[in-house]
Tab-separated table of C-alpha atoms in Angstrom:
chain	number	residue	atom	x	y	z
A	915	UNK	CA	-140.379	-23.023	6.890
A	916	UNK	CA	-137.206	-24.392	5.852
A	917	UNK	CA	-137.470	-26.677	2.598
A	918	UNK	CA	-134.299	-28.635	3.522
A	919	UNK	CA	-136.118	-29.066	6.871
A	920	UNK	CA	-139.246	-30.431	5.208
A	921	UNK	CA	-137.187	-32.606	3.100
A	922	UNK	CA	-135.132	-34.302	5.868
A	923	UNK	CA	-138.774	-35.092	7.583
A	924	UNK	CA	-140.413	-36.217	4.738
A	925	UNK	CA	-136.876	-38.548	4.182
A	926	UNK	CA	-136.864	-39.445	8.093
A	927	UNK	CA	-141.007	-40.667	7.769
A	928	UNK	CA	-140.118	-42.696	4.568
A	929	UNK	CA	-142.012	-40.330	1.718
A	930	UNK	CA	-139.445	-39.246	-0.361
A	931	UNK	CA	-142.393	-40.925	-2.940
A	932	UNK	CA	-144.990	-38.046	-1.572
A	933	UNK	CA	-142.990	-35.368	-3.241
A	934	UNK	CA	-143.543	-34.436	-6.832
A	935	UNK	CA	-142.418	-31.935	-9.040
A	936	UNK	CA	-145.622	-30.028	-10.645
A	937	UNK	CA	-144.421	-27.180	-13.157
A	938	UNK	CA	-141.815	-24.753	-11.527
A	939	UNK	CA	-142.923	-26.211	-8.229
A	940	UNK	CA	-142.016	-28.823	-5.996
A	941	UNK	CA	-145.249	-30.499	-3.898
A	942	UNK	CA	-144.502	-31.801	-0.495
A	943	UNK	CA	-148.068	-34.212	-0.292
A	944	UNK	CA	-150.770	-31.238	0.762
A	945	UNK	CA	-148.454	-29.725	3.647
A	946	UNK	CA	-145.727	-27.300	1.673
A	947	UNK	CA	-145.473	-25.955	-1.914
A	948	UNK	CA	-141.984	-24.512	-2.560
A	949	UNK	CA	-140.339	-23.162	-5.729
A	950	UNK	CA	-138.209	-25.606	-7.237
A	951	UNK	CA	-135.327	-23.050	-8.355
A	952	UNK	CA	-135.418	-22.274	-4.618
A	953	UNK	CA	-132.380	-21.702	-3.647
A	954	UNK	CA	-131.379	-23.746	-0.518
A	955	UNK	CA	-128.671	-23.626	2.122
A	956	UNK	CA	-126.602	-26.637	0.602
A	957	UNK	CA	-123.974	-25.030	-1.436
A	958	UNK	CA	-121.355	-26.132	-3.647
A	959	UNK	CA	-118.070	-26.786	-2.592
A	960	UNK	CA	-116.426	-25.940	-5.807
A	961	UNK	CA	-118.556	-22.672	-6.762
A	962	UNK	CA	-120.117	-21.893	-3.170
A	963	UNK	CA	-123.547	-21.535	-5.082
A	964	UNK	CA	-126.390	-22.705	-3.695
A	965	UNK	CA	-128.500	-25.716	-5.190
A	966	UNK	CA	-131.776	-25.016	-6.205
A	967	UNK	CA	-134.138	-27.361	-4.229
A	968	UNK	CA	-135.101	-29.204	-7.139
A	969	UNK	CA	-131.457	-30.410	-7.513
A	970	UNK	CA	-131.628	-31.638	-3.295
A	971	UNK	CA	-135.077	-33.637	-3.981
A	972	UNK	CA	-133.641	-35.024	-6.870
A	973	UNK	CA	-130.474	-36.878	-4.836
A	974	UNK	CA	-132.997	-37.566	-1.891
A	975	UNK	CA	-135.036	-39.582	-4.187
A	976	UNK	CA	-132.285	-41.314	-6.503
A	977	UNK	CA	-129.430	-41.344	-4.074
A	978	UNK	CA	-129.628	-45.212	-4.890
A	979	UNK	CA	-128.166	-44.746	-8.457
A	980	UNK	CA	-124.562	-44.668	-9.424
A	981	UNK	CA	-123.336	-41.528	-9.593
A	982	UNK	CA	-122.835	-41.938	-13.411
A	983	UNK	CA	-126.565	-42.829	-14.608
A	984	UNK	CA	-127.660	-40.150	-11.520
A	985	UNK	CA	-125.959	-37.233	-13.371
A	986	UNK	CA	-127.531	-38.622	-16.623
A	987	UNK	CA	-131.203	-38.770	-15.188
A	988	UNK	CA	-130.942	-35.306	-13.753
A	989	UNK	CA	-129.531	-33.867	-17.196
A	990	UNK	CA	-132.802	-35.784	-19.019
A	991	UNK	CA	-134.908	-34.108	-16.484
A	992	UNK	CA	-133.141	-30.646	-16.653
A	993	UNK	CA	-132.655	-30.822	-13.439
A	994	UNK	CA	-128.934	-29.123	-11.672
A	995	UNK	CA	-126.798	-32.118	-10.416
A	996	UNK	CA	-124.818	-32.479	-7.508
A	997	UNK	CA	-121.660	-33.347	-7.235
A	998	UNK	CA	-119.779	-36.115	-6.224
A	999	UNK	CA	-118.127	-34.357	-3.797
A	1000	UNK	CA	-121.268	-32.988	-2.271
A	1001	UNK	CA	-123.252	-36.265	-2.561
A	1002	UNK	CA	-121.868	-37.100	0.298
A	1003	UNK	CA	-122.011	-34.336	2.716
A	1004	UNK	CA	-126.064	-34.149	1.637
A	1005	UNK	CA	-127.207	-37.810	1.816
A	1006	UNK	CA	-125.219	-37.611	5.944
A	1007	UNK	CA	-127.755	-34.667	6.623
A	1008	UNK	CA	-130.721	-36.261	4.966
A	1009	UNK	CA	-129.900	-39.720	6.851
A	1010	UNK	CA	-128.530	-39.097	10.148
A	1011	UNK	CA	-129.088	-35.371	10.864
A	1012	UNK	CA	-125.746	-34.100	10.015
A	1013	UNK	CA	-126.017	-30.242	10.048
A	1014	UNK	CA	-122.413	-30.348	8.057
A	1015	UNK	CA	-123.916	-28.412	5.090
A	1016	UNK	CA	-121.921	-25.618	3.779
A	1017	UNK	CA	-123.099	-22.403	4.841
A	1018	UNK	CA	-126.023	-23.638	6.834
A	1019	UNK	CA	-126.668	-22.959	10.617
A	1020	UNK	CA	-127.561	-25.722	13.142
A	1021	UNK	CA	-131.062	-25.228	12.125
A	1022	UNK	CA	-130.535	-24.489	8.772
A	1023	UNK	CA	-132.865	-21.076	8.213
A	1024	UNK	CA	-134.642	-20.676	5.328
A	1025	UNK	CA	-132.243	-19.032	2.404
A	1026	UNK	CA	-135.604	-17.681	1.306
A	1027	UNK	CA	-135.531	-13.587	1.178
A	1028	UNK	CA	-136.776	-12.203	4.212
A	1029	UNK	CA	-137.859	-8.928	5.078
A	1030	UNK	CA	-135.618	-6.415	6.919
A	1031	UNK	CA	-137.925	-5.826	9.661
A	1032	UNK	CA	-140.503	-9.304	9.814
A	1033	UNK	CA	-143.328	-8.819	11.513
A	1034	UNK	CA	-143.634	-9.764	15.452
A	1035	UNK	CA	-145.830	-12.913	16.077
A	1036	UNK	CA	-149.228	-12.561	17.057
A	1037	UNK	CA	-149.206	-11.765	21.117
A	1038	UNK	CA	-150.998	-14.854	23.103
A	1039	UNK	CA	-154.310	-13.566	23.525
A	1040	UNK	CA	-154.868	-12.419	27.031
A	1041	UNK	CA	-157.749	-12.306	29.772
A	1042	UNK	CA	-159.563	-10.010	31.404
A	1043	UNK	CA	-157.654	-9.986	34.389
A	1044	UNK	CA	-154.194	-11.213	32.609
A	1045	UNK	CA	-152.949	-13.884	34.666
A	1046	UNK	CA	-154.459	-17.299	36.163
A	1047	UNK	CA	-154.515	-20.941	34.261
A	1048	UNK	CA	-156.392	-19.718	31.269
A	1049	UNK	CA	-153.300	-16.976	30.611
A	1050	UNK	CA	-151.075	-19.943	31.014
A	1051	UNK	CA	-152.824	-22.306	29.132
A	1052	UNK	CA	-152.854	-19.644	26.094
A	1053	UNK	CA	-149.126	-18.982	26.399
A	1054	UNK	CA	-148.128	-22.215	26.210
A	1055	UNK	CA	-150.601	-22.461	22.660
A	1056	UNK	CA	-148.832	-19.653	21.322
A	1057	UNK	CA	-145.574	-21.018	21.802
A	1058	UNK	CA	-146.480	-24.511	20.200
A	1059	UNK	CA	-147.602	-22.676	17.089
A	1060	UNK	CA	-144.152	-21.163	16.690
A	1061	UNK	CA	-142.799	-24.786	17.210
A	1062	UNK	CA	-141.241	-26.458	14.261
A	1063	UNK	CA	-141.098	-30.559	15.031
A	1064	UNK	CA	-137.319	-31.374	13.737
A	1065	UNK	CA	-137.800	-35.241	14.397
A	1066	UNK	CA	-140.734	-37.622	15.992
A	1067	UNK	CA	-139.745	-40.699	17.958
A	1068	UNK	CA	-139.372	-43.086	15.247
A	1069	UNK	CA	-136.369	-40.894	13.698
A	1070	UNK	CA	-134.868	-40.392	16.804
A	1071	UNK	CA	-134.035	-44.235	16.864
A	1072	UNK	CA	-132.941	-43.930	13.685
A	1073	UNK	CA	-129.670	-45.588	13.301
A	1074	UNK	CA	-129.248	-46.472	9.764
A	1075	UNK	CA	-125.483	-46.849	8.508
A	1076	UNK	CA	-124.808	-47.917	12.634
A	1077	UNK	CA	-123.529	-51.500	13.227
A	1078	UNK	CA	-124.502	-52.843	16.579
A	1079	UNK	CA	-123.777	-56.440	15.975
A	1080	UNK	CA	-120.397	-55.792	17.304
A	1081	UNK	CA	-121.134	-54.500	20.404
A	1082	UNK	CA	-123.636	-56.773	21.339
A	1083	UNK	CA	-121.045	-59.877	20.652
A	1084	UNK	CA	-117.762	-57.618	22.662
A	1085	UNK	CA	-121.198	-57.761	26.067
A	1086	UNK	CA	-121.768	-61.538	25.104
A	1087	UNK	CA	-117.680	-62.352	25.439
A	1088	UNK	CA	-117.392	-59.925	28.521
A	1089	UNK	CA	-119.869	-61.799	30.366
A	1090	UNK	CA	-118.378	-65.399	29.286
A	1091	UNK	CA	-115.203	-63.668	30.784
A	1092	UNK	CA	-116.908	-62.606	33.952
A	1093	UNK	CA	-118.623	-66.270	34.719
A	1094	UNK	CA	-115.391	-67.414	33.434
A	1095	UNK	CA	-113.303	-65.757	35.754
A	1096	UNK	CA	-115.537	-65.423	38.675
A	1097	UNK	CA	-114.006	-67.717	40.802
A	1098	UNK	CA	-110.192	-66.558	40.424
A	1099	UNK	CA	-109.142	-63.636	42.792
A	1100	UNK	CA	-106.031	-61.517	42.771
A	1101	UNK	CA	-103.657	-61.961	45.380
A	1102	UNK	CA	-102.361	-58.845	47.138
A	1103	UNK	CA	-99.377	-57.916	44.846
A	1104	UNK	CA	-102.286	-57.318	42.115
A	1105	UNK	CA	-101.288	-60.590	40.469
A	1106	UNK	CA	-102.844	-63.803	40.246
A	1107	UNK	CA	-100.478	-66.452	41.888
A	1108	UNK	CA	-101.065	-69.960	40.557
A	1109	UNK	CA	-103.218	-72.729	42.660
A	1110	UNK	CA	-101.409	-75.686	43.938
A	1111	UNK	CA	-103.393	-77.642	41.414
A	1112	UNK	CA	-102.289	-75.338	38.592
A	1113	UNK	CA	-98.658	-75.272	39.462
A	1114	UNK	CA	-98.040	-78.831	40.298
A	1115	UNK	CA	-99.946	-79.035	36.357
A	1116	UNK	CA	-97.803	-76.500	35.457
A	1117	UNK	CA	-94.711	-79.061	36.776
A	1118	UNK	CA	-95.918	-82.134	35.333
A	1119	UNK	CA	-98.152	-81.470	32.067
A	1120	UNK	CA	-99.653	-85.081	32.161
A	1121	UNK	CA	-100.717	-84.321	35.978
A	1122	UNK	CA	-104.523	-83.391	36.352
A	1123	UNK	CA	-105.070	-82.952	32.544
A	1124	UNK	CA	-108.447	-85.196	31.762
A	1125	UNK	CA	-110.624	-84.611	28.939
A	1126	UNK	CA	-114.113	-83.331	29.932
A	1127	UNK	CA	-114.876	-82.814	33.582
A	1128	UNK	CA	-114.737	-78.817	32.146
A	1129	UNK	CA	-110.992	-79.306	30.886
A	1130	UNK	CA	-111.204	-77.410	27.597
A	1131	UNK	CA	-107.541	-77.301	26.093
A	1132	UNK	CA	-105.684	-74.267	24.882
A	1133	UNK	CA	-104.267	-73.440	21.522
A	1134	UNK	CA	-102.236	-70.788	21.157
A	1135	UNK	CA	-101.400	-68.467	17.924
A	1136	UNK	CA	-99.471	-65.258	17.302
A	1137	UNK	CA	-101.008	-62.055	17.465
A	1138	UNK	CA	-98.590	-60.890	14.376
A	1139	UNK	CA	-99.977	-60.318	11.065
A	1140	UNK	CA	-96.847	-62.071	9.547
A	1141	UNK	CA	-97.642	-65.264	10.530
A	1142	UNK	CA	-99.794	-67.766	8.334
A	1143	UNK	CA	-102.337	-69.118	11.109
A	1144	UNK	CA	-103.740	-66.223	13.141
A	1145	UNK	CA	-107.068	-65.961	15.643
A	1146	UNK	CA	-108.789	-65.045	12.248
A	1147	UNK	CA	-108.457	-68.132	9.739
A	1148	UNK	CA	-107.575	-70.607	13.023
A	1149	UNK	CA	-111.123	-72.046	12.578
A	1150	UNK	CA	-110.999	-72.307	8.613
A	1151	UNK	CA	-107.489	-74.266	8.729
A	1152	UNK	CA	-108.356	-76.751	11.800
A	1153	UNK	CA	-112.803	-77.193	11.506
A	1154	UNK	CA	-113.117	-76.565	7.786
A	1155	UNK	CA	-110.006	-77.840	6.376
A	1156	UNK	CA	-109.078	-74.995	3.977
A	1157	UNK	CA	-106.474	-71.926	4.064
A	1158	UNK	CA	-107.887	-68.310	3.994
A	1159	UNK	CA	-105.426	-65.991	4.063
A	1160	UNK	CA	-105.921	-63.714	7.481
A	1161	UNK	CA	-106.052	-60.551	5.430
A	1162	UNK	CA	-109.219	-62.034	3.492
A	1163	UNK	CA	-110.881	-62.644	6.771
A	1164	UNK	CA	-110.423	-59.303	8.256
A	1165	UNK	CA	-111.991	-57.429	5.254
A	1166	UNK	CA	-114.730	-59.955	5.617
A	1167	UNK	CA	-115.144	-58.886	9.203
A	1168	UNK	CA	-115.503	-55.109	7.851
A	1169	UNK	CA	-114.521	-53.403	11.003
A	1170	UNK	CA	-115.955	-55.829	13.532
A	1171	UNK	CA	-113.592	-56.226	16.530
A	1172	UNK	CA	-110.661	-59.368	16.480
A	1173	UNK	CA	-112.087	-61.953	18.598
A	1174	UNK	CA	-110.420	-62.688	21.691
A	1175	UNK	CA	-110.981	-66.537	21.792
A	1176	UNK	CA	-111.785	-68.698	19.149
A	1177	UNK	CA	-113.594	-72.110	20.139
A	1178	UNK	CA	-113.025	-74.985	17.913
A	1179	UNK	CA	-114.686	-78.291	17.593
A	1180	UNK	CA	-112.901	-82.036	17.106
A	1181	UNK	CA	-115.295	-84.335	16.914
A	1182	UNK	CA	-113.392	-87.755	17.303
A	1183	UNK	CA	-109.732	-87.303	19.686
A	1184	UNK	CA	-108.770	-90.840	20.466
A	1185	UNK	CA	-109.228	-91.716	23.860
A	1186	UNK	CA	-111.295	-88.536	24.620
A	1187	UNK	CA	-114.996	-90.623	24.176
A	1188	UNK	CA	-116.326	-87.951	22.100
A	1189	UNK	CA	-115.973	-84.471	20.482
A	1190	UNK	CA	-113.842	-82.335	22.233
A	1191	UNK	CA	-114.009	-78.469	22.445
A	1192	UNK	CA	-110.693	-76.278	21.805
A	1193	UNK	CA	-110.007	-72.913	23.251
A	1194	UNK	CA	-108.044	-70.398	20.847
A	1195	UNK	CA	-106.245	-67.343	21.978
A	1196	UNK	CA	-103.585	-65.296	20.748
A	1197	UNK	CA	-103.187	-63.034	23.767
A	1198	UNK	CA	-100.451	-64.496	26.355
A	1199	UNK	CA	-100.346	-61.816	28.794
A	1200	UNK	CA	-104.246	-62.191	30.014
A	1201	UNK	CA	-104.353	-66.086	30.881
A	1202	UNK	CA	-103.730	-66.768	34.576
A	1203	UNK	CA	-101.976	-69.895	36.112
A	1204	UNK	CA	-104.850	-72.250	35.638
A	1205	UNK	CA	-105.111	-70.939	31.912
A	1206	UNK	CA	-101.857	-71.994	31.553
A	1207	UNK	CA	-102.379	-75.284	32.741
A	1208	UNK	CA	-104.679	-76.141	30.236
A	1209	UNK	CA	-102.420	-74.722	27.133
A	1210	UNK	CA	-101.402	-77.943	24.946
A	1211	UNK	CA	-100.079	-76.524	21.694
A	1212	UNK	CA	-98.555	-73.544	20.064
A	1213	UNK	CA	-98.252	-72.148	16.278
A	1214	UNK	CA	-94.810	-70.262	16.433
A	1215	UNK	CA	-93.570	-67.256	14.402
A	1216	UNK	CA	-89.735	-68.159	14.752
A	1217	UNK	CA	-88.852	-65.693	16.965
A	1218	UNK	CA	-87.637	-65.666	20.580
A	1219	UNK	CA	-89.538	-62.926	21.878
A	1220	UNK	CA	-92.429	-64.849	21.347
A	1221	UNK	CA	-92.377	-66.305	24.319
A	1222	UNK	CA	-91.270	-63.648	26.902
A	1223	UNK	CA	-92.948	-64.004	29.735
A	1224	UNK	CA	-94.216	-67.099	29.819
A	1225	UNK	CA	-93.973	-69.559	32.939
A	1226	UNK	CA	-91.489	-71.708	31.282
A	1227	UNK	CA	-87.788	-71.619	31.885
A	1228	UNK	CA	-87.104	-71.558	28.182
A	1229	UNK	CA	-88.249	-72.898	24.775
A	1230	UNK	CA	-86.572	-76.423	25.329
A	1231	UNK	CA	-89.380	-76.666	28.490
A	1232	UNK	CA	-92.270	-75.336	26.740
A	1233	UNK	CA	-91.967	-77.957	23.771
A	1234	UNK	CA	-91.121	-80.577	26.564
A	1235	UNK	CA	-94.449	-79.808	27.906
A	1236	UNK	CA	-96.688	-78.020	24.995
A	1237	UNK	CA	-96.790	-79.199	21.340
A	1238	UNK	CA	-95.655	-76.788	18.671
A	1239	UNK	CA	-96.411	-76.165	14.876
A	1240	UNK	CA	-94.771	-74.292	12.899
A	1241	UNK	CA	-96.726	-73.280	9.439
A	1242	UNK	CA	-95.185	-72.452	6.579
A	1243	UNK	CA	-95.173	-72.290	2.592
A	1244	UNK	CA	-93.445	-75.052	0.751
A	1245	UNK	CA	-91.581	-72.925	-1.484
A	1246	UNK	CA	-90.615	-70.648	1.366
A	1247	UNK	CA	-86.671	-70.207	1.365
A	1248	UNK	CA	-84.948	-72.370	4.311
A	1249	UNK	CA	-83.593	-69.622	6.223
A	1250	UNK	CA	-87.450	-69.198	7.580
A	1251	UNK	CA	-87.706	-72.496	9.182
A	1252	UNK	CA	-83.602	-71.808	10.388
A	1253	UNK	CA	-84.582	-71.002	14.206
A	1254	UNK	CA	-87.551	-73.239	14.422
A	1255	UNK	CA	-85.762	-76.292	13.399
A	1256	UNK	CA	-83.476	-75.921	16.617
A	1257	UNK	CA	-86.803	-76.356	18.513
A	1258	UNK	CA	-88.799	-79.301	19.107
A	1259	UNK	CA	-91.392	-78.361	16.654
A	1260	UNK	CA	-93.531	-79.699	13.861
A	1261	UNK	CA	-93.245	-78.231	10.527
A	1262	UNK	CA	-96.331	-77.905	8.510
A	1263	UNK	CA	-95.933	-77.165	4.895
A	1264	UNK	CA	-98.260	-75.682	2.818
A	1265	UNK	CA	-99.316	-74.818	-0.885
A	1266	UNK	CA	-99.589	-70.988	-1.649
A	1267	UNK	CA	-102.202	-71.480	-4.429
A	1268	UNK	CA	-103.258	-75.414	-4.006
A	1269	UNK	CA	-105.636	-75.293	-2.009
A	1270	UNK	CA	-107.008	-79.275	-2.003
A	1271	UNK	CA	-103.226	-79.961	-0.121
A	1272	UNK	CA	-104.470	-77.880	2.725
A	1273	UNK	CA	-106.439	-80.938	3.908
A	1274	UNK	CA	-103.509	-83.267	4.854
A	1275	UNK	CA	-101.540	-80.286	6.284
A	1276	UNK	CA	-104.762	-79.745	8.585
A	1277	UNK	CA	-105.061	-83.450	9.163
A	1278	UNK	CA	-100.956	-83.183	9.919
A	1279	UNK	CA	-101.898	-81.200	12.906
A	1280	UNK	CA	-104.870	-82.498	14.572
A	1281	UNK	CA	-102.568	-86.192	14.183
A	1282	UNK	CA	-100.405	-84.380	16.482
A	1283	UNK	CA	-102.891	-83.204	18.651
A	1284	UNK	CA	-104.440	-86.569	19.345
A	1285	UNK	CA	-101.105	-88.090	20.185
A	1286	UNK	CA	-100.649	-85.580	22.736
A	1287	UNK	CA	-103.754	-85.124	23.909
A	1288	UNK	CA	-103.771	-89.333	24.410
A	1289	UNK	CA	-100.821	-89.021	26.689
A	1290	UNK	CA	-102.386	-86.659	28.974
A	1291	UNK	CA	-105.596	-88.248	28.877
């Protein structure tokens, strides 16, 4: 038997706290004694020696410390630490089954000596006549008591170190997509041509535009990191009021997926009769006609290409029909606002480090908002 195996079982059940060290040996409950200068087949990377066993039950049962007061705990117990380095590659095959351990097989044999020529297993005991169920019944015993269990059930769903949180919220917006979307077909050129109630919208924006009745407006914001208001802080600068950098946000997110919509909430819009829900995206390309239609504002980067391919004839008819903002920080040179003050834009000016002026500046907007959301109501 393989200590390393034993180990990763006893770590897999949950009792690491079953194993003690008694003398020169190391006690695995009332199931395996091993030597604890065993060597085993987790090897330095530095040296290429192995480490004893007592040095790999050691890290199983204080991985938790810092590395620091680890090395110091296993020098007061006289006990060979790991390395850094090799922390890592150990604790993966301890935890998830990694078989990554220098020198070691799939199965990881035993490093123990073995003899040159073992001896055979026992043959299954036979009957008198060598065959029928009871022959069966005793080779299939003898081959179970060769059988090593590597993992039960409960390991198997094992998943520490996994994050599944994502996943399940990419199903949830996929299926908000699908109900979404149901409805809308492509036509046969593969593209989805506008309704006649989406394009005469798209003609007149104050034409079929009503609060409620399922009308959820559209914000839009750059996909560009460069850009101060992004699909990341949208909801910080617009519900709560305050600026957080988008950078902050994504390391908050650690490795979760962006969002693809963003659903704020206003609770007073003049002439709206109540709180009013806002849709926001910062992916052009996938909204269709009737999308479109219900797109009332835009934060703008300054740059032309921004808007290439959009069903507008140019940026003088998409800030005839959509409101735009423009965010920026007050002690930002001119020559960044030089393009955007050709538009018909708002300019929003904000505080890099005073953050009790981001209030107005988010009050600045939604001011906006209402005005043009009251003219279409």
């Amino acid at each position: 038997m393989d200590p390393l195996a034993v180990l990763r079982d006893y770590a897999a059940r949950g009792d690491l706290d079953k194993i003690i060290f008694n003398g020169d040996d190391v006690l695995f409950g009332d199931d395996y004694t091993f030597p604890a200068n065993a060597p085993t087949a987790f090897t330095s990377k530095q040296s290429g020696r192995p480490y004893p066993l007592s040095a790999a039950v050691f890290l199983a049962q204080h991985n938790d410390l810092k590395h620091t007061d680890f090395l110091q705990a296993a020098r007061l117990r006289r006990i060979p630490p790991v390395s850094l380095p090799d922390r890592k590659t150990f604790l993966d095959f301890l935890h998830f089954g990694d078989s990554s351990l220098p020198s070691a097989e799939p199965l990881l044999p035993s490093s123990f000596a073995q003899d040159a020529h073992p001896p055979p297993p026992p043959p299954p005991p036979e009957n008198e006549e060598g065959e029928g169920p009871d022959a069966d019944d005793a080779s299939t015993a003898h081959v179970r008591a060769l059988e090593r269990p590597l993992k039960d059930r409960n390991a198997v769903l094992d998943a520490r170190g996994r994050d599944f949180l994502a996943i399940y919220h990419a199903a949830l917006r996929r299926e908000e997509d699908r109900l979404r979307n149901k409805d809308a077909a492509p036509s046969a050129t593969g593209r989805h041509e506008p309704s006649a109630a989406a394009a005469a919208s798209l003609a007149n924006p104050k034409l079929d535009k009503s609060l409620g009745d399922g009308f959820v407006p559209i914000i839009l914001v750059p996909s560009a990191s460069q850009t101060l208001i992004t699909i990341y802080n949208v909801r910080d600068f617009l519900e709560d009021f305050v600026f957080v950098p988008s950078d902050e946000k994504m390391r908050a997110m650690k490795g979760s997926p962006k969002p693809e919509c963003v659903t704020l909430q206003k609770k007073h819009v003049r002439g709206a009769g109540g709180p009013v829900a806002f849709e926001v995206r910062d992916k052009p390309a996938s909204l269709k006609a009737d999308d479109w239609a219900r797109v009332v504002a835009v934060f703008v980067l300054g740059k032309e290409w921004q808007f290439k391919d959009w069903p507008f004839k140019g940026h003088v008819d998409i800030f005839n029909k959509v409101i735009g903002f423009f965010v920026r920080f007050e002690d930002d040179s001119v020559d960044s606002a030089k393009v955007v003050k050709q538009w018909n834009v708002k300019i929003i000016s904000i505080s890099k480090n005073k953050r009790h002026q981001d209030r107005p500046a988010a009050l600045e907007v939604w001011d906006r908002l209402d005005e043009f959301v009251r003219g279409i109501v």
